[in-house]
Amino acid sequence: MFNKILIANRGEIACRVIKTAKALGIATVAVYSDADADARFVKLADEAYRLGPAPAAESYLRADLILDIAKHSGTQAIHPGYGFLSENEGFAAACQAAGIAFIGPPAAAIAAMGSKSAAKALMQKAGVPLVPGYHGDDQDPALLQKQADAIGYPVLIKASSGGGGKGMRIVEKTEEFAAALASCQREARASFGDDKVLIEKYLTKPRHVEIQVFADSHGGCVYLFERDCSVQRRHQKVLEEAPAPHLPQATRQAMGDAAVAAARAVGYVGAGTVEFIMDVQENGEPGKFYFMEMNTRLQVEHPVTEMITGQDLVAWQLQVAAGGKLPLAQEQLAIRGHAIEARIYAEDPDKGFLPSIGTLVHLATPPESSSVRIDTGVEQGDAISPFYDPMIAKLIVWGESREAALRQMDAALGQYQVVGPATNIAFLRRIVRHRSFAGGHVDTGLIARHHDELLPPPAAPSVRQLALLALAEALAGQQRYPAAAGWRLNGQLTRRFTFQHPQQDCEVELSHQGDGYQLRVAGHTLAASATLSGNALAAVLDGARIQASVVRHGAQRVLFAGGERLAVEFIDPYAFTETGVHGETHLKAPMPGRVVALLAAIGEKVAKGSPLLILEAMKMEHTITAPGDGVVQDFYFEAGEQVNDGDELVDFAAE
């Protein structure tokens, strides 16, 4: 076994690898960019070395610098995590040439599976079922259009070197193909430096089921069962679970055997995931399955496999990379219970899931146990930066049954508290509670099909929520000015609090009554008593005891109570206010990024919803559209220029 390893990654996966290494008595070396100088993984590692500036191309993608640090630090092996250099065959080969073990598959296996087109050709020879499609080298747009027409719409255009949902477009009809191809190639070049694509028949109601495989250098190869990753948004996984719901044992074994055949076909060693797409029949039962791709690394969602098998996959990786045999044979592996993983992101579901950057002002999580696990790379006070994936954490739960795991996930999400960046926590909880997901009737169209239920408009604050906010505000004032509590000569103190919410401005009247309070909210009168300690509010409302948290962040007040989160603005009647210089017709950048293309001409009259420009942020394209019918007056940036969050992009005159 190794004595010291270097982790060529960051964030939660770096923390995850360090955890297992420490348990095995292996020293760890971290590498970091300037943006991560004070990150959690840097503090956890035994040693840490600076790579360079924040952009990944100048830090985490610098294979030469990483290898220099590995040699200098006396590292015996490099763990690449996922993303960055994890599936770079050149890096794997360079490690081998330097006499440093690469904790992953051989460079040849990475190369074989790195091209989706070449991989499908290999799988065809190995007898693994494939989706009908075109995987050739000829990338002439006219030929690609002809192939798509022959396959039959809808088709999926997919970057050959892609991953993570990037460089993919669904095309419904032939007239839309050319524009979709150009957009897909543009995104593929930006994300992977390669605009080659393949075309496949798009299954209208597919499931995404993947098999975890593991192989050693002694000929051993096993599968550790499946994960269902069907709940996706824009081809990116949102919830994952193991085992897959309603999957017959015969299908499970057939998929496992096919995955092992795929791994053996490329001389695989280490952890890998063979991804399949599965058709859903009219009766809801799983149909045929087809090979989609192989990820030659540890997957983001590997914890659900660990939870149902009781195995540590990073420990397996280390043992195999050190030349050892697989810890267990196929017949020794078994499924126990059910596990679900939710990816908690700093993103705003109410704004089209735009990434949300900023400081984690408040962060409180459910307690970890044998049934609740949190993999994270951040702590309270850390910042979510625009340079990397905006993941806050992976929340993983386990139960004896799927129903038990669902209850556990619902409860854990209700306990997860974040103030600062917007998050998808409430959205995740609505999915977990939705009848389709709860019933195991999952496919990749679930979120889109139930969009209105999963993304409802913000609900107006309840009487109870407003009462709790007013109590916290009053008590916070008493903490600052204790002499001004509730006592008044010849009378009682009555205060009015106004909270602004997207749905309405809400007023609460609070009167001091002896040792308690009387509150009037929306025509209701409540008797209350309460204490506030930091953010923790303990209240009694009309006899009901309530534990809550209220976080104050500038004018924002965020209430966590009963598993629900409510954010409002406190209207201070004495605060100075200032109106902005420009009106709503000056369209602003929703996040930092780069202007990719201007899609309208200055002076052009456009209809509501017309695309005006494309902004690339976090390697994804976002289209800025006209808020109404009107005329494009001016663009403030040219294609290729960088913009900051809130920068004015377009001067638009609405009719």
XYZ file of C-alpha atoms in Angstrom, residues 180-610:
431
model
C -28.655 22.922 -32.735
C -25.518 21.401 -34.290
C -23.729 24.767 -34.342
C -24.628 25.457 -30.701
C -23.582 21.975 -29.597
C -20.233 22.220 -31.383
C -19.581 25.663 -29.944
C -20.222 24.428 -26.389
C -18.145 21.294 -27.001
C -15.163 23.359 -28.184
C -15.401 25.581 -25.100
C -15.748 22.679 -22.658
C -13.541 19.978 -24.177
C -11.503 21.586 -26.962
C -13.086 19.155 -29.440
C -16.224 19.817 -31.495
C -16.679 16.308 -32.884
C -20.218 14.993 -32.315
C -22.214 11.817 -32.649
C -25.921 11.452 -33.350
C -28.283 8.969 -31.729
C -31.947 8.170 -31.727
C -33.474 10.011 -28.793
C -35.664 7.818 -26.608
C -38.651 9.905 -25.548
C -39.080 8.337 -22.114
C -35.738 6.838 -21.119
C -34.237 5.829 -17.820
C -30.562 6.383 -17.053
C -29.211 3.345 -15.223
C -25.485 2.844 -14.667
C -23.412 -0.059 -13.391
C -20.446 0.347 -11.060
C -17.611 -1.905 -12.222
C -14.248 -2.630 -10.640
C -11.294 -4.508 -12.093
C -7.792 -5.339 -10.897
C -4.550 -6.087 -12.723
C -4.859 -9.798 -11.939
C -7.856 -10.469 -14.177
C -10.536 -9.873 -11.577
C -13.610 -7.855 -12.574
C -16.897 -7.408 -10.718
C -19.938 -5.151 -10.770
C -21.260 -3.544 -7.607
C -24.825 -3.310 -8.889
C -26.620 -0.342 -10.373
C -27.548 3.268 -9.714
C -30.575 4.982 -11.200
C -29.696 8.529 -12.281
C -32.847 9.257 -14.281
C -33.895 12.392 -12.391
C -32.041 14.986 -14.444
C -32.279 18.589 -15.521
C -30.602 19.647 -18.765
C -28.888 16.225 -18.845
C -27.321 16.833 -15.429
C -28.079 14.457 -12.579
C -30.124 15.827 -9.676
C -30.968 12.743 -7.577
C -29.376 9.302 -7.728
C -30.345 6.092 -5.987
C -29.313 2.487 -5.572
C -30.646 0.012 -6.330
C -32.771 1.188 -9.265
C -36.506 1.060 -8.453
C -38.630 -1.643 -10.108
C -35.641 -3.262 -11.848
C -36.116 -7.035 -12.319
C -33.271 -9.189 -11.032
C -32.787 -10.723 -14.487
C -32.293 -7.256 -16.008
C -29.897 -6.294 -13.209
C -27.750 -9.350 -13.876
C -27.836 -8.842 -17.667
C -26.731 -5.222 -17.284
C -24.006 -6.217 -14.820
C -22.694 -8.890 -17.181
C -22.707 -6.410 -20.085
C -20.819 -3.849 -17.981
C -18.157 -6.392 -17.041
C -17.838 -7.364 -20.718
C -17.371 -3.684 -21.577
C -14.622 -3.292 -18.965
C -12.817 -6.447 -20.072
C -12.983 -5.311 -23.716
C -10.653 -2.393 -22.960
C -8.385 -4.071 -20.393
C -9.857 -2.004 -17.610
C -8.304 -1.612 -14.144
C -9.808 0.345 -11.248
C -13.201 1.946 -10.689
C -15.418 2.672 -13.677
C -19.048 3.248 -14.493
C -20.820 1.843 -17.522
C -23.832 4.000 -18.294
C -26.896 2.545 -19.973
C -30.027 4.140 -21.308
C -33.176 2.082 -20.813
C -36.471 2.432 -22.614
C -39.625 2.623 -20.490
C -42.544 0.601 -21.858
C -46.144 1.812 -22.077
C -47.011 -0.041 -18.859
C -44.143 1.686 -17.042
C -41.978 -1.434 -16.866
C -38.299 -1.215 -17.922
C -37.666 -2.265 -21.515
C -34.441 -2.817 -23.448
C -31.185 -1.283 -22.299
C -28.423 0.190 -24.471
C -24.807 1.175 -23.834
C -24.375 4.943 -23.612
C -20.814 5.565 -22.388
C -18.226 4.535 -19.854
C -16.840 6.963 -17.294
C -13.284 5.900 -16.554
C -13.166 7.337 -13.040
C -14.981 7.444 -9.735
C -18.460 8.913 -10.155
C -19.967 11.812 -8.209
C -22.747 9.479 -7.070
C -20.510 6.626 -5.850
C -21.662 7.054 -2.203
C -25.040 5.400 -2.853
C -23.201 2.275 -4.000
C -21.062 2.400 -0.870
C -24.172 2.707 1.308
C -25.906 -0.385 -0.115
C -22.788 -2.593 -0.334
C -20.966 -1.492 2.821
C -17.786 -1.019 0.782
C -15.384 1.954 0.584
C -14.729 2.419 -3.137
C -11.817 4.800 -2.589
C -10.152 2.128 -0.432
C -10.744 -0.328 -3.287
C -9.129 2.148 -5.690
C -6.043 2.474 -3.520
C -5.691 -1.286 -3.083
C -6.014 -1.988 -6.808
C -3.699 0.872 -7.833
C -1.072 -0.475 -5.431
C -1.169 -3.769 -7.323
C -3.516 -5.656 -5.045
C -6.454 -7.880 -5.914
C -10.103 -6.889 -5.584
C -11.217 -7.151 -1.942
C -14.283 -9.258 -2.811
C -15.487 -11.627 -5.537
C -18.848 -11.206 -7.291
C -20.606 -13.828 -5.188
C -19.525 -12.021 -2.003
C -21.281 -8.788 -2.979
C -24.901 -8.173 -2.017
C -27.406 -5.326 -1.888
C -28.549 -4.182 1.540
C -31.328 -1.598 1.840
C -31.705 1.487 -0.306
C -29.701 4.715 -0.664
C -30.507 8.089 -2.253
C -28.178 11.004 -3.011
C -29.238 14.625 -3.523
C -26.842 17.135 -5.046
C -27.136 20.423 -3.187
C -26.117 23.253 -5.479
C -25.725 27.002 -5.156
C -28.239 27.789 -7.876
C -31.577 29.565 -8.129
C -34.417 27.338 -9.375
C -36.705 30.388 -9.623
C -34.285 32.002 -12.090
C -33.801 29.101 -14.436
C -31.282 27.413 -12.123
C -28.663 30.088 -12.686
C -25.557 29.478 -10.564
C -25.537 31.605 -7.422
C -22.199 32.784 -6.088
C -21.368 34.383 -2.762
C -20.429 33.678 0.847
C -22.074 30.938 2.882
C -23.205 33.306 5.623
C -25.005 30.550 7.532
C -24.628 26.795 7.085
C -26.269 24.200 9.324
C -26.647 20.548 8.347
C -28.514 17.506 9.639
C -26.438 15.366 12.028
C -24.480 12.604 10.306
C -25.113 8.982 11.278
C -25.065 5.500 9.787
C -28.145 6.588 7.789
C -27.164 10.166 6.888
C -23.906 11.109 5.180
C -22.718 14.500 3.922
C -19.856 14.809 1.445
C -18.827 18.448 1.199
C -15.888 20.691 0.487
C -17.190 23.858 2.126
C -17.770 25.303 5.583
C -19.695 28.277 6.910
C -17.920 31.444 5.812
C -16.549 29.917 2.598
C -17.441 31.452 -0.758
C -18.999 29.769 -3.776
C -16.851 31.159 -6.585
C -17.659 31.557 -10.299
C -14.611 29.504 -11.295
C -15.815 25.990 -10.459
C -18.874 23.798 -10.173
C -21.271 25.421 -7.637
C -21.855 22.269 -5.588
C -22.299 22.835 -1.862
C -22.617 19.200 -0.821
C -23.890 15.741 -1.572
C -26.507 14.567 0.917
C -26.728 10.767 1.045
C -29.243 8.766 3.078
C -29.869 5.059 3.656
C -32.913 3.090 4.725
C -33.920 -0.551 5.068
C -36.367 0.068 2.193
C -36.844 2.722 -0.479
C -39.767 4.150 1.487
C -37.578 4.467 4.593
C -34.823 6.150 2.551
C -37.354 8.626 1.108
C -38.521 9.582 4.603
C -34.922 9.970 5.709
C -34.084 12.211 2.735
C -37.163 14.386 3.243
C -36.282 14.907 6.899
C -32.594 15.595 6.175
C -33.380 18.161 3.473
C -35.732 19.863 5.917
C -32.827 20.238 8.356
C -30.351 21.614 5.799
C -29.967 25.390 6.230
C -28.085 27.721 3.879
C -28.067 31.518 3.824
C -26.045 33.442 1.270
C -26.221 31.945 -2.210
C -29.572 30.639 -3.439
C -29.878 26.841 -3.328
C -31.956 24.036 -4.819
C -32.841 22.459 -1.451
C -36.578 23.242 -1.567
C -36.689 22.003 -5.172
C -35.011 18.725 -4.182
C -37.502 18.252 -1.376
C -40.441 18.748 -3.744
C -39.029 16.034 -6.025
C -38.582 13.604 -3.133
C -42.186 14.227 -2.067
C -43.638 14.044 -5.580
C -45.894 11.079 -6.268
C -43.967 10.000 -9.406
C -40.583 9.878 -7.707
C -42.002 8.457 -4.487
C -43.610 5.686 -6.524
C -40.349 4.920 -8.337
C -41.819 5.925 -11.703
C -38.700 7.721 -12.877
C -37.367 8.712 -16.270
C -35.256 11.577 -17.581
C -38.354 13.643 -18.402
C -39.767 13.638 -14.857
C -38.709 17.192 -13.970
C -39.802 18.710 -17.273
C -43.126 16.840 -17.199
C -43.980 18.064 -13.689
C -42.307 21.464 -14.010
C -45.220 23.510 -12.663
C -45.605 21.303 -9.578
C -41.882 21.167 -8.853
C -41.311 24.876 -9.477
C -44.431 26.629 -8.173
C -44.477 30.396 -7.580
C -43.332 31.395 -4.078
C -46.079 30.898 -1.512
C -47.153 33.847 0.626
C -45.783 33.734 4.198
C -48.050 32.075 6.747
C -49.347 33.777 9.885
C -47.071 31.581 11.989
C -43.974 32.419 9.918
C -44.639 36.160 10.147
C -45.203 35.921 13.893
C -41.877 34.124 14.352
C -40.065 36.724 12.260
C -41.562 39.566 14.323
C -40.619 37.867 17.593
C -37.046 37.377 16.416
C -36.839 41.007 15.293
C -38.142 42.298 18.601
C -35.831 40.071 20.648
C -32.803 40.952 18.500
C -33.519 44.616 19.238
C -33.703 43.885 22.957
C -30.343 42.091 22.787
C -28.786 45.216 21.295
C -30.650 47.699 23.544
C -31.785 45.852 26.693
C -32.925 49.040 28.440
C -35.520 49.565 25.729
C -37.273 46.233 26.220
C -41.025 46.274 26.736
C -41.569 48.563 29.669
C -43.274 51.949 29.225
C -44.472 54.466 31.848
C -48.296 54.559 31.846
C -48.594 52.219 28.875
C -47.262 49.335 26.836
C -44.905 49.281 23.900
C -46.489 48.419 20.571
C -44.292 47.994 17.499
C -45.019 47.369 13.849
C -42.751 45.303 11.641
C -42.973 45.181 7.846
C -41.492 42.309 5.876
C -41.273 42.416 2.091
C -41.953 39.225 0.156
C -42.327 38.717 -3.615
C -46.023 38.062 -3.095
C -46.843 40.956 -0.773
C -45.668 43.344 1.949
C -46.609 41.856 5.298
C -47.149 43.846 8.500
C -47.063 42.468 12.025
C -48.129 44.405 15.118
C -46.411 43.286 18.330
C -47.416 44.432 21.808
C -45.624 43.625 25.053
C -47.948 41.861 27.520
C -46.234 41.299 30.887
C -43.676 38.553 30.272
C -44.980 37.828 26.792
C -46.365 39.344 23.654
C -49.548 39.759 21.690
C -49.224 39.697 17.914
C -51.703 40.775 15.261
C -51.049 39.271 11.845
C -53.422 39.382 8.865
C -56.486 39.628 11.076
C -55.291 36.989 13.545
C -54.354 37.649 17.188
C -51.836 35.363 18.860
C -50.442 35.152 22.400
C -46.717 34.436 22.438
C -43.587 34.104 24.489
C -40.089 33.573 23.104
C -36.355 33.583 23.717
C -33.587 34.193 21.191
C -30.034 32.850 21.493
C -27.936 33.746 18.501
C -29.994 32.491 15.540
C -32.001 30.002 17.634
C -35.550 31.082 18.426
C -37.638 29.148 20.985
C -41.232 30.336 20.880
C -44.669 29.460 22.160
C -47.511 30.585 19.864
C -51.020 30.074 21.273
C -49.699 27.171 23.337
C -47.698 25.502 20.546
C -43.957 25.164 21.208
C -41.793 25.895 18.151
C -38.054 25.664 17.573
C -36.816 27.834 14.732
C -33.768 29.647 13.384
C -33.778 33.216 12.103
C -30.675 34.444 10.273
C -30.147 38.175 9.725
C -28.075 39.068 6.673
C -28.192 42.773 5.933
C -31.837 43.594 5.389
C -32.618 39.961 4.631
C -34.272 37.784 7.266
C -34.273 34.021 6.685
C -36.546 31.838 8.806
C -36.092 28.071 9.135
C -39.037 26.420 10.896
C -40.838 23.119 10.475
C -38.504 22.085 7.675
C -39.475 25.128 5.582
C -37.348 28.106 4.594
C -38.684 31.644 4.165
C -36.582 34.611 3.039
C -37.964 38.158 3.338
C -36.610 41.695 3.426
C -37.036 43.649 6.641
C -38.292 47.141 5.828
C -36.575 49.564 8.167
C -38.644 52.770 8.165
C -35.533 54.763 9.057
C -33.251 53.295 6.400
C -32.019 55.409 3.481
C -33.194 54.155 0.085
C -31.918 55.003 -3.341
C -33.398 54.136 -6.711
C -31.269 52.702 -9.488
C -30.065 54.743 -12.425
C -31.500 52.497 -15.091
C -34.882 50.877 -15.506
C -35.797 47.298 -16.318
C -35.071 47.807 -20.011
C -31.330 47.649 -19.305
C -30.872 43.885 -19.238
C -28.168 42.757 -16.822
C -25.882 39.746 -16.604
C -27.354 37.191 -14.170
C -23.844 35.875 -13.376
C -20.192 36.378 -14.328
C -19.386 34.977 -17.767
C -18.293 35.579 -21.339
C -20.428 36.933 -24.180
C -20.412 34.227 -26.865
C -22.612 35.745 -29.554
C -24.870 38.723 -30.254
C -28.079 37.452 -31.842
C -29.831 40.685 -32.817
C -28.858 43.857 -34.628
C -28.861 47.331 -33.070
C -32.096 49.021 -34.067
C -33.815 45.688 -34.747
C -37.415 45.282 -33.628
C -37.904 41.954 -31.826
C -40.755 40.064 -30.192
C -40.969 39.048 -26.543
C -38.781 36.020 -25.860
C -36.523 36.586 -28.864
